[in-house]
XYZ file of C-alpha atoms in Angstrom:
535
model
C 1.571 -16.755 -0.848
C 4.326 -15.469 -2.943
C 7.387 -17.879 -3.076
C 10.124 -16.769 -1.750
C 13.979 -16.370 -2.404
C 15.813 -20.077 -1.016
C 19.069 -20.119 0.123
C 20.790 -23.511 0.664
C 24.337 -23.826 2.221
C 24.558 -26.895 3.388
C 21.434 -30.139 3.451
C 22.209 -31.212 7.040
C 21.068 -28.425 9.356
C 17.598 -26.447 8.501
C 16.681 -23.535 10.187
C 13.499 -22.549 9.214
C 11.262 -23.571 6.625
C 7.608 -21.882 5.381
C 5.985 -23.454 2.596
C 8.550 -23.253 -0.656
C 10.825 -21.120 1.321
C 13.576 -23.388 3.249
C 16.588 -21.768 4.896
C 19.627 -23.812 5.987
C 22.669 -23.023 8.412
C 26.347 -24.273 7.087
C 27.954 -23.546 10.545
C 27.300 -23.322 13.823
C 28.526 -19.044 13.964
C 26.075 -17.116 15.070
C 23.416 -19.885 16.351
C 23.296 -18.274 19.684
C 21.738 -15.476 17.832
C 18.845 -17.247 17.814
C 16.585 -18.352 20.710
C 14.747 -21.483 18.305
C 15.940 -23.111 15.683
C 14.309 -26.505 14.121
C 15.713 -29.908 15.531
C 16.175 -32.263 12.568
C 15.843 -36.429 13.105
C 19.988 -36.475 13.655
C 19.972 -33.553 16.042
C 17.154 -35.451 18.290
C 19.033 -38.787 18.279
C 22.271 -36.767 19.211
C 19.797 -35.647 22.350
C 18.686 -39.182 23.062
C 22.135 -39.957 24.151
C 22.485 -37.582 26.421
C 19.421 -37.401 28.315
C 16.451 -39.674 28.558
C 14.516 -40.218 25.435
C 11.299 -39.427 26.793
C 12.362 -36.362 27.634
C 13.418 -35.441 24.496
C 10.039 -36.615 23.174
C 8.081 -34.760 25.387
C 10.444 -31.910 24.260
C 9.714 -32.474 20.775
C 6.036 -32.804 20.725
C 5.627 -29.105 23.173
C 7.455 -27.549 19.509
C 5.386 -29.413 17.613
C 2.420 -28.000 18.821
C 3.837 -24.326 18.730
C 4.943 -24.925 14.861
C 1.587 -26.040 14.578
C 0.102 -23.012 15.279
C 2.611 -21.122 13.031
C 1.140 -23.880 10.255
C -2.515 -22.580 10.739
C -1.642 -19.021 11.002
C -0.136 -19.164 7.191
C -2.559 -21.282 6.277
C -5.281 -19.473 6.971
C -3.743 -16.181 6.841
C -6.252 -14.868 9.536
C -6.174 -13.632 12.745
C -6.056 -16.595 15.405
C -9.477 -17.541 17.338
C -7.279 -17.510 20.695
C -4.042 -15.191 21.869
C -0.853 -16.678 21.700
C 1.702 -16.174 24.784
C 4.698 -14.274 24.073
C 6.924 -17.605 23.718
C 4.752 -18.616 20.851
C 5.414 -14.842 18.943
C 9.019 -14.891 19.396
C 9.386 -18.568 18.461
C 7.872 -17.405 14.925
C 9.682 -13.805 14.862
C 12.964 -15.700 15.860
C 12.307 -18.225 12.853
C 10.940 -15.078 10.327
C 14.209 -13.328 11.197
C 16.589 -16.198 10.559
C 15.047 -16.020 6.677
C 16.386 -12.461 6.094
C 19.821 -12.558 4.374
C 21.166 -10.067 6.857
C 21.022 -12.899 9.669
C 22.765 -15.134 7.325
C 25.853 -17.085 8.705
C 28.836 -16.263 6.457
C 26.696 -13.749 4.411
C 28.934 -11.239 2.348
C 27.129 -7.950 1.668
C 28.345 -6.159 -0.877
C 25.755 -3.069 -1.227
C 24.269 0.185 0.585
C 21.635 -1.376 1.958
C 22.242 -4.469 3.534
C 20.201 -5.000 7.330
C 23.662 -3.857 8.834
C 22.749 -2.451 12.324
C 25.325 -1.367 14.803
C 24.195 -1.541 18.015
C 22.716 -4.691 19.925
C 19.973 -3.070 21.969
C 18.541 -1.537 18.235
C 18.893 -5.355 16.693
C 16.980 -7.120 20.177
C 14.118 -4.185 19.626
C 13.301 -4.678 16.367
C 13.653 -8.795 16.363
C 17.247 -8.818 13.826
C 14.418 -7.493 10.934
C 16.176 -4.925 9.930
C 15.312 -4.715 5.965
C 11.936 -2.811 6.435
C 9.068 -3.999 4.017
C 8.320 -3.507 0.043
C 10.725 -2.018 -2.376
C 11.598 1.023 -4.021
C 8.630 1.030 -6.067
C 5.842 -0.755 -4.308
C 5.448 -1.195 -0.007
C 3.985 -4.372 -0.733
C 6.331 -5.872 -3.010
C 8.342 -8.831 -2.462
C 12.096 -8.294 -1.446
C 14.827 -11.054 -2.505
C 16.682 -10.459 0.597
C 14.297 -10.304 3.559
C 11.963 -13.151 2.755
C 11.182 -13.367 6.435
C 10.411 -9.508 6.672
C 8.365 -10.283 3.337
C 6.410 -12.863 5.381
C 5.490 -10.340 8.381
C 4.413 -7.827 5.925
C 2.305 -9.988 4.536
C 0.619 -11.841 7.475
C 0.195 -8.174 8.868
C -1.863 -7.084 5.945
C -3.713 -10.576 5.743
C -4.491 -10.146 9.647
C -5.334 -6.385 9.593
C -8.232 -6.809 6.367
C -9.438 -10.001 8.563
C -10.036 -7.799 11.746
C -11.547 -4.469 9.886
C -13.678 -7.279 8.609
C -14.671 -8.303 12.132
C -15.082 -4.958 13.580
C -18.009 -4.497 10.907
C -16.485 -3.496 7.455
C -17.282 -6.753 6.030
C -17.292 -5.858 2.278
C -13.518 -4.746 2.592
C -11.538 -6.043 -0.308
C -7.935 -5.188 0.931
C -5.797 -3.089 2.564
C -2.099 -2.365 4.120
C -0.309 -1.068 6.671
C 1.965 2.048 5.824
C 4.401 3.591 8.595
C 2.766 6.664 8.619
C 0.277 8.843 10.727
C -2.937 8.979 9.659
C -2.616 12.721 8.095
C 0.339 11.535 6.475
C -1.335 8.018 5.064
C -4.601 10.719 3.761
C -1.900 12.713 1.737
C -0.871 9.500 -0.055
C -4.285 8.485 -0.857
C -5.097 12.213 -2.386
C -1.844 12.236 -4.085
C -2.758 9.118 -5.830
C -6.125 9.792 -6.843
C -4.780 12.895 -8.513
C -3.367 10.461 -11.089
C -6.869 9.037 -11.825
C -8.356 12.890 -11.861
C -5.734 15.861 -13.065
C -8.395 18.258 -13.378
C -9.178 18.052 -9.614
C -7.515 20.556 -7.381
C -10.369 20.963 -4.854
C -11.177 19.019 -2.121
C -14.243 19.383 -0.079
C -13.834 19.029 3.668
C -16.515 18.556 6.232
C -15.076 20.932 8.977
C -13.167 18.559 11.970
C -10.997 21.283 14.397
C -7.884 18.943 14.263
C -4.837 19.952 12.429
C -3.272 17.308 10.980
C -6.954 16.699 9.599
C -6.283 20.320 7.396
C -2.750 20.344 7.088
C -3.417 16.840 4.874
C -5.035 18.563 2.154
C -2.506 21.386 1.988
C 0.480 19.277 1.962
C -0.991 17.385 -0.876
C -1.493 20.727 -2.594
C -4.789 20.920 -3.171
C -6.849 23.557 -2.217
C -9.448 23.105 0.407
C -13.231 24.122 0.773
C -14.643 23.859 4.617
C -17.858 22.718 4.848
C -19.390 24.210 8.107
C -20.736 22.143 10.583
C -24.881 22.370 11.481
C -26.222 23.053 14.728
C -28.980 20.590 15.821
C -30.129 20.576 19.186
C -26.441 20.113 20.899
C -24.724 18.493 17.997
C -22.548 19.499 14.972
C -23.493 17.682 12.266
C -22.527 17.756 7.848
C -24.185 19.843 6.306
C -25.336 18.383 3.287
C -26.659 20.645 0.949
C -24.307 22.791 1.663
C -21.911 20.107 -0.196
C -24.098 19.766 -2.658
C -24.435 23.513 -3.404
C -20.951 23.573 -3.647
C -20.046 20.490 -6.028
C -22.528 22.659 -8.230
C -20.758 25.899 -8.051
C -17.307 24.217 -8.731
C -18.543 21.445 -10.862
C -17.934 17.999 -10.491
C -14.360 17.472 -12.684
C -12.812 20.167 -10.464
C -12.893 18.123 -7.495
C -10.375 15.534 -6.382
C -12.465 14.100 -3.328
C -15.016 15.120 -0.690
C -13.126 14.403 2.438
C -15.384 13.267 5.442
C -14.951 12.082 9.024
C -16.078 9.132 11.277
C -14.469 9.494 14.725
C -14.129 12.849 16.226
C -14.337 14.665 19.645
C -18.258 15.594 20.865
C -20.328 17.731 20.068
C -19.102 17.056 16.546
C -20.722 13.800 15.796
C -18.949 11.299 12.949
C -20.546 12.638 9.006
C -23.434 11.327 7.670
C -21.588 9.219 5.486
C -24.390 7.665 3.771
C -25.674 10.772 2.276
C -21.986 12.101 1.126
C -21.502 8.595 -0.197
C -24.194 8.949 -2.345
C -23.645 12.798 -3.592
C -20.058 10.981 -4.849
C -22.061 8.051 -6.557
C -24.058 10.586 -8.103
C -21.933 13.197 -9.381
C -18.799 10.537 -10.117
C -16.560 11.837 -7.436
C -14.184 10.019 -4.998
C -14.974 9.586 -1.348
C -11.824 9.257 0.953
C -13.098 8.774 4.539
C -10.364 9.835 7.782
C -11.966 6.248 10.516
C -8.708 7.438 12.452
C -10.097 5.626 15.972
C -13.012 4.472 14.116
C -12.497 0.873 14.000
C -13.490 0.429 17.891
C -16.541 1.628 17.176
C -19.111 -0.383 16.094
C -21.416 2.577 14.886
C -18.767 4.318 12.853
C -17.950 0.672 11.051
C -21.423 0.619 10.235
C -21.216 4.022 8.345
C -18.204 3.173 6.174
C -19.970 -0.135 5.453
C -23.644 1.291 4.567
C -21.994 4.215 2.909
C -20.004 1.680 0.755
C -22.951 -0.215 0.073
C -25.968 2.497 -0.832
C -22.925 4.752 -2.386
C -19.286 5.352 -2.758
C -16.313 4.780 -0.393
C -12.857 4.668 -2.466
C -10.466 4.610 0.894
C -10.954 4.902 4.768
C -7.760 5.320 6.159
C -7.225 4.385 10.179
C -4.896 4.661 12.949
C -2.908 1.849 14.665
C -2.254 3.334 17.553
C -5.400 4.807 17.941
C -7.428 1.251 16.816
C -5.039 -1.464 18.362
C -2.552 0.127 21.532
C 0.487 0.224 19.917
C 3.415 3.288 19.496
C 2.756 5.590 17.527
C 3.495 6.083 13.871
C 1.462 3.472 11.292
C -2.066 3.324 9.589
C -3.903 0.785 7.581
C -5.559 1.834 4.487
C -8.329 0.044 3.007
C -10.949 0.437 0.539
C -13.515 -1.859 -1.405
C -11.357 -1.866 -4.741
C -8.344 -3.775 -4.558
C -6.426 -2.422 -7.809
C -6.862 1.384 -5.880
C -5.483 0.115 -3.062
C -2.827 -1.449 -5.140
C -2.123 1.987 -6.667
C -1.576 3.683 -3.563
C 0.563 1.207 -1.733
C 2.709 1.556 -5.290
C 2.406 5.818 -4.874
C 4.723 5.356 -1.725
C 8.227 6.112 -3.025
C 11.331 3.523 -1.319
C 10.909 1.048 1.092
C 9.470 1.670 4.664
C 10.017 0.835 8.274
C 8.879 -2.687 9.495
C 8.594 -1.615 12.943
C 4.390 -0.456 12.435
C 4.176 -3.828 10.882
C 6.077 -5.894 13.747
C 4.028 -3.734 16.515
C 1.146 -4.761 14.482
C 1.906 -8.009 13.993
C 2.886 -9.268 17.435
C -0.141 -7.166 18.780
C -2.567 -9.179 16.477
C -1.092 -12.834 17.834
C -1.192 -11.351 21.385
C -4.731 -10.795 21.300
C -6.290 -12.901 18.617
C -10.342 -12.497 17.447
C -11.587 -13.032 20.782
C -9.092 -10.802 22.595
C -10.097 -8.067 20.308
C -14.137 -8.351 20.720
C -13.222 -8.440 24.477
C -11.916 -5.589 24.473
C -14.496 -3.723 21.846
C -16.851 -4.775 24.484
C -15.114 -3.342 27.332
C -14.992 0.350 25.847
C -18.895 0.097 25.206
C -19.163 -0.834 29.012
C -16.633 2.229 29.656
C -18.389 4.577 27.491
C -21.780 3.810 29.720
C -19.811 4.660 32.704
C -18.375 7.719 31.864
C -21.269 8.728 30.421
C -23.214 8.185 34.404
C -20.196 9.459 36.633
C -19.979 12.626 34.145
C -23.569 13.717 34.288
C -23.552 12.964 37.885
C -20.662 15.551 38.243
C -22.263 18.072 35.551
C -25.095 18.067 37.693
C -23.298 18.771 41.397
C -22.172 22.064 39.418
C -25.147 22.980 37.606
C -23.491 21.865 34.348
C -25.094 19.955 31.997
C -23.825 16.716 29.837
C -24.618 17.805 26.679
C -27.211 15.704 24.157
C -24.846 14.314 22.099
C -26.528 10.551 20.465
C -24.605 10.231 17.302
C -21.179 10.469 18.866
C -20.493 6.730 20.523
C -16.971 7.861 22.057
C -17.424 10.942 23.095
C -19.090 13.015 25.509
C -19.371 16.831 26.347
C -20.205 18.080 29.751
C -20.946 21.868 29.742
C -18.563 24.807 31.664
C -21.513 27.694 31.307
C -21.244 28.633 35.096
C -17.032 28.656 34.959
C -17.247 30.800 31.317
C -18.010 34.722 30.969
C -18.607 36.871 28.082
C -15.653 39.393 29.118
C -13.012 36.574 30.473
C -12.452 32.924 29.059
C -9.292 32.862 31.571
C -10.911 30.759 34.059
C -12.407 28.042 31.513
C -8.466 27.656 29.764
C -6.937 27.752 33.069
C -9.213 24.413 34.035
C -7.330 22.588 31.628
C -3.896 23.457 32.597
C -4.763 22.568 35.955
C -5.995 19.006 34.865
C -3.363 18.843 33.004
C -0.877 19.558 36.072
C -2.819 16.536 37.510
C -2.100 14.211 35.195
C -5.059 14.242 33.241
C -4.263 13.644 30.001
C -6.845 13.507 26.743
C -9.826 15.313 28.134
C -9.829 18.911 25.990
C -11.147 22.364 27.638
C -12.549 24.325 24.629
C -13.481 28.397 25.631
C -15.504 30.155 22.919
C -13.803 32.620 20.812
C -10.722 31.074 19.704
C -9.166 31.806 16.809
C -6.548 29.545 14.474
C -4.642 30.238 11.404
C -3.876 27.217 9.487
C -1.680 27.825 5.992
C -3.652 30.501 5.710
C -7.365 29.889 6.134
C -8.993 31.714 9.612
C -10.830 29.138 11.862
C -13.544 31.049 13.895
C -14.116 29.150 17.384
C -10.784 26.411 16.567
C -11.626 23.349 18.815
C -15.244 23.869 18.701
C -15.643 22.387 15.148
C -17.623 25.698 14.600
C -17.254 29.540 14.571
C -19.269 29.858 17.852
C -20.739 27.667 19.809
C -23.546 28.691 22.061
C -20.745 27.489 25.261
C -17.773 26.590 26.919
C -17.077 22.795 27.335
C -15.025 20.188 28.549
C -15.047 16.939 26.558
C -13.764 13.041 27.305
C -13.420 10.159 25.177
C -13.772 6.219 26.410
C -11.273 5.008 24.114
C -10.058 1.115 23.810
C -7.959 0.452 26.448
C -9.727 2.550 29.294
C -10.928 1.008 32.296
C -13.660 2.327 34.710
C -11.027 2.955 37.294
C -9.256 5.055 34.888
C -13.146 6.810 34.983
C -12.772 7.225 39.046
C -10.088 8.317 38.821
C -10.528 11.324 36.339
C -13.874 12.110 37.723
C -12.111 12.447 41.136
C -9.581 14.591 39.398
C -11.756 16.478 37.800
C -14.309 16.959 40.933
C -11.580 18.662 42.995
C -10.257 20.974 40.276
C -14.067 21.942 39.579
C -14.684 22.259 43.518
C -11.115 24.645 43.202
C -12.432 26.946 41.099
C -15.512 27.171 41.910
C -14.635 28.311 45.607
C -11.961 30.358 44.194
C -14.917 32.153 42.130
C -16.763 32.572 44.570
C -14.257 33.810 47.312
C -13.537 36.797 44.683
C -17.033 37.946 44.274
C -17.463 35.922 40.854
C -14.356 37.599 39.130
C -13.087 35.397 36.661
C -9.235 35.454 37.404
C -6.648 33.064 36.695
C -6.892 30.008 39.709
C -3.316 28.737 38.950
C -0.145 30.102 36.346
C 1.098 26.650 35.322
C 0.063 25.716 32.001
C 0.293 22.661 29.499
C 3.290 24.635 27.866
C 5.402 24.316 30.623
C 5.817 20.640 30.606
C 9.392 19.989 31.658
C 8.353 21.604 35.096
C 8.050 18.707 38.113
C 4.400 18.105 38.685
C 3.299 17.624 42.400
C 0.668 15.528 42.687
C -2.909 16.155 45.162
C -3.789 12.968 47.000
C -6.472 11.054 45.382
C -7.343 10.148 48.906
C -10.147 10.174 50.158
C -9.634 11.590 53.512
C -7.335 14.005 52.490
């Protein structure tokens, strides 16, 4: 670990110290900032007198065992075995923030930028760490004045390598976290690798009907091919020699990236990355790879890694939100060369938020390794269960749930019966009314639609194809979802089908619109149906 900045008022009272990096309190302002501070030898005899010494000894020894952990945790640098409770996390974060010159007592800042924050409720949220991380020209540098914000930022990317590294990347040589979106965190990495290749101002795009997906390559200003999707049986899957046809028409030095996809909604399935990895081996081109909610899935960490092994992977870029439960707003890129990764956390221009990185951070101690594999586990025993309740229901309407192997998140059950050639109004009005119900996250998608995005006409937008041979609904069983949260959308979902489907038939099998609120009108008060049974 880097040593830090030491700043050294006074040798009687310590506050916190971390390897080479000792900070010391010359006054007693401001300690009742902090909820722990180190007790020195003097400080426990001082208690001795006023209470029984035992006590103070059995005081003593419960924070020795905390700072213990804290010990192994920079020590290691790896995620802990076991969770810690949430006195343990703000122990540390109370210490970490202590170190940041900002918290000083009697500190005199004399610049623009100096951790000044003016209201209490914003300081308590974000722990007193209010430098951010990096510096103006690298997010992972070092900064004089925030050596405990350094020390989060650091830990953070330590813990985040060590648990892609678990969830089956193992050949990952580094990564970071960046407070940005995944699309956002893509345009970074394309912006940097057009530094390594000038000539490059195409990038070729295995089709995936989600915007920000798109959007990345146009904000980066580079000019996009779309790779159509195949048809096989029920599935979308790459096309591959329709990639390779293309490199040749274009030629290799003309193209900054091919640009594939892991996680994505059925009947899309994640890209055979293995075969693109090896067209880039091949022909000398970079491979960036968007494993937005990837990382819960075993399979789709098993792509980057073979890909990465029998070809090339330069970056796979991932979602925090999406990967661990946190707010939204930060991404960890990582790759298998640590000097690229290096050049893209040094493309990011100023310093950055902390808060993805605090999230992050106190997320990581709050589960620890086995936390984390519990809960991996639990969305595979989800998945299964959706995957039963939603045929069940397909089959009650004579819908089908479509055949859909190579997608291990997603599932597509079939609206055929609720979708007509002349009138998609009854299929899009199914998803307003689940959304009116609180069902969030499961996607409606009638054939026909069309999307302009910066200019470029998607046929069939949301079908990850110009037309697909039906009408659809699709669910994910994302980390975090529980089987009841299954009930209790299949029960949703049963009575909004059973809705429709008597409305249908009442009017002779005209397709007209069941109910006029939509997902637009959002603000509108929502009355809930019983989930009762007996109503």
């Amino acid at each position: 670990m880097n040593k830090l900045p030491v700043s050294k008022t006074s040798p009687d009272v310590r506050l916190a110290k971390f390897g080479d990096c000792i900070i010391y309190r010359r006054n007693s302002q401001n300690l009742k900032d902090f909820s722990s501070l180190t007790m020195n030898p003097e400080c426990e005899s001082l208690c001795r007198k006023l209470i029984p010494a035992s006590y103070v000894d059995q005081g003593r020894d419960s924070r020795r065992s905390r700072e213990n952990k804290i010990r192994l945790l920079l020590e290691k640098r790896k995620l802990p075995e076991d969770g810690w409770d949430d006195a343990d996390i703000e122990m540390l974060l109370s210490e970490l923030s202590v170190m940041d010159s900002n918290n000083f007592p009697g500190n005199c800042g004399a610049g623009e930028r100096e951790g000044r924050v003016v209201s209490g409720i914003v300081a308590r949220r974000h722990f007193r760490l209010a430098h951010g991380i990096g510096r103006s020209g690298d997010i992972t540098a070092i900064q004089p004045k925030a050596a405990g914000s350094s020390i989060l930022s650091v830990m953070t990317n330590a813990m985040a390598l060590d648990i892609i590294r678990l969830a089956g990347i193992k050949s990952t040589k580094s990564c970071f976290v960046v407070p940005m979106a995944t699309g956002m965190s893509l345009v970074l990495c394309f912006l940097t690798l057009r530094q390594l290749r000038p000539d490059g101002k195409y990038i070729i795009w295995s089709r995936i009907d989600q915007k920000s997906c798109f959007k990345a390559i146009l904000t980066a200003g580079f000019k996009p091919i779309v790779i159509e999707n195949k048809l096989e049986g029920d599935e979308l899957r790459t096309d591959v020699e329709a990639i390779k046809e293309k490199i040749a028409e274009l030629g290799a030095g003309n193209i900054l990236c091919l640009y594939t996809t892991t996680s994505c909604f059925a009947p899309r399935t994640p890209d055979r990355l293995d075969e693109v990895a090896k067209i880039c081996k091949t022909e000398d081109i970079p491979h960036v790879v968007n494993n937005a909610y990837g990382l819960q899935m075993s399979k789709c960490c098993h792509l980057v890694q073979e890909a990465a092994r029998v070809g090339r992977v330069d970056v796979f870029v991932q979602s925090t939100d999406k990967n661990f439960m946190v707010p939204v707003g930060g991404s960890i890129i990582a790759g298998f060369d640590e000097k690229l990764i290096e050049k893209i956390s040094q493309t990011y221009p100023g310093r950055a938020s902390a808060s993805p990185s605090i999230d992050l951070f106190v997320t990581f101690l709050t589960l620890g390794a086995k936390g984390y594999k519990s809960l991996l586990q639990k969305r595979k025993d989800v998945f299964k269960h959706l995957k039963e309740k939603l045929s069940a229901l397909a089959e009650k309407y004579d819908e089908r749930l479509l055949e859909t192997p190579h997608n291990p998140i997603s599932m597509v059950m079939s609206l055929e019966k609720f979708d007509s050639e002349a009138d998609s109004k009854l299929v899009t009005e199914l998803g307003s009314m689940l959304f009116t119900r609180c069902v969030s996250g499961a996607r409606v998608v009638p054939r026909g639609v069309t999307k302009e995005i910066g200019g470029h006409v998607f046929q069939g937008f949301q079908s990850h194809t110009n037309s697909y041979p039906c009408a659809y609904l699709t669910a994910a069983a994302a980390i975090g979802m529980t089987k009841d949260d299954v009930d209790l959308f299949i029960k949703r979902l049963d009575k909004v089908l059973a809705k429709v489907q008597k409305s249908k038939d009442g009017n002779g099998g005209n397709t007209q619109t069941v109910e006029t609120s939509t997902p637009a009108s959002r603000e509108t008060p929502v009355k809930l149906e019983s989930d009762s049974e007996n109503e």
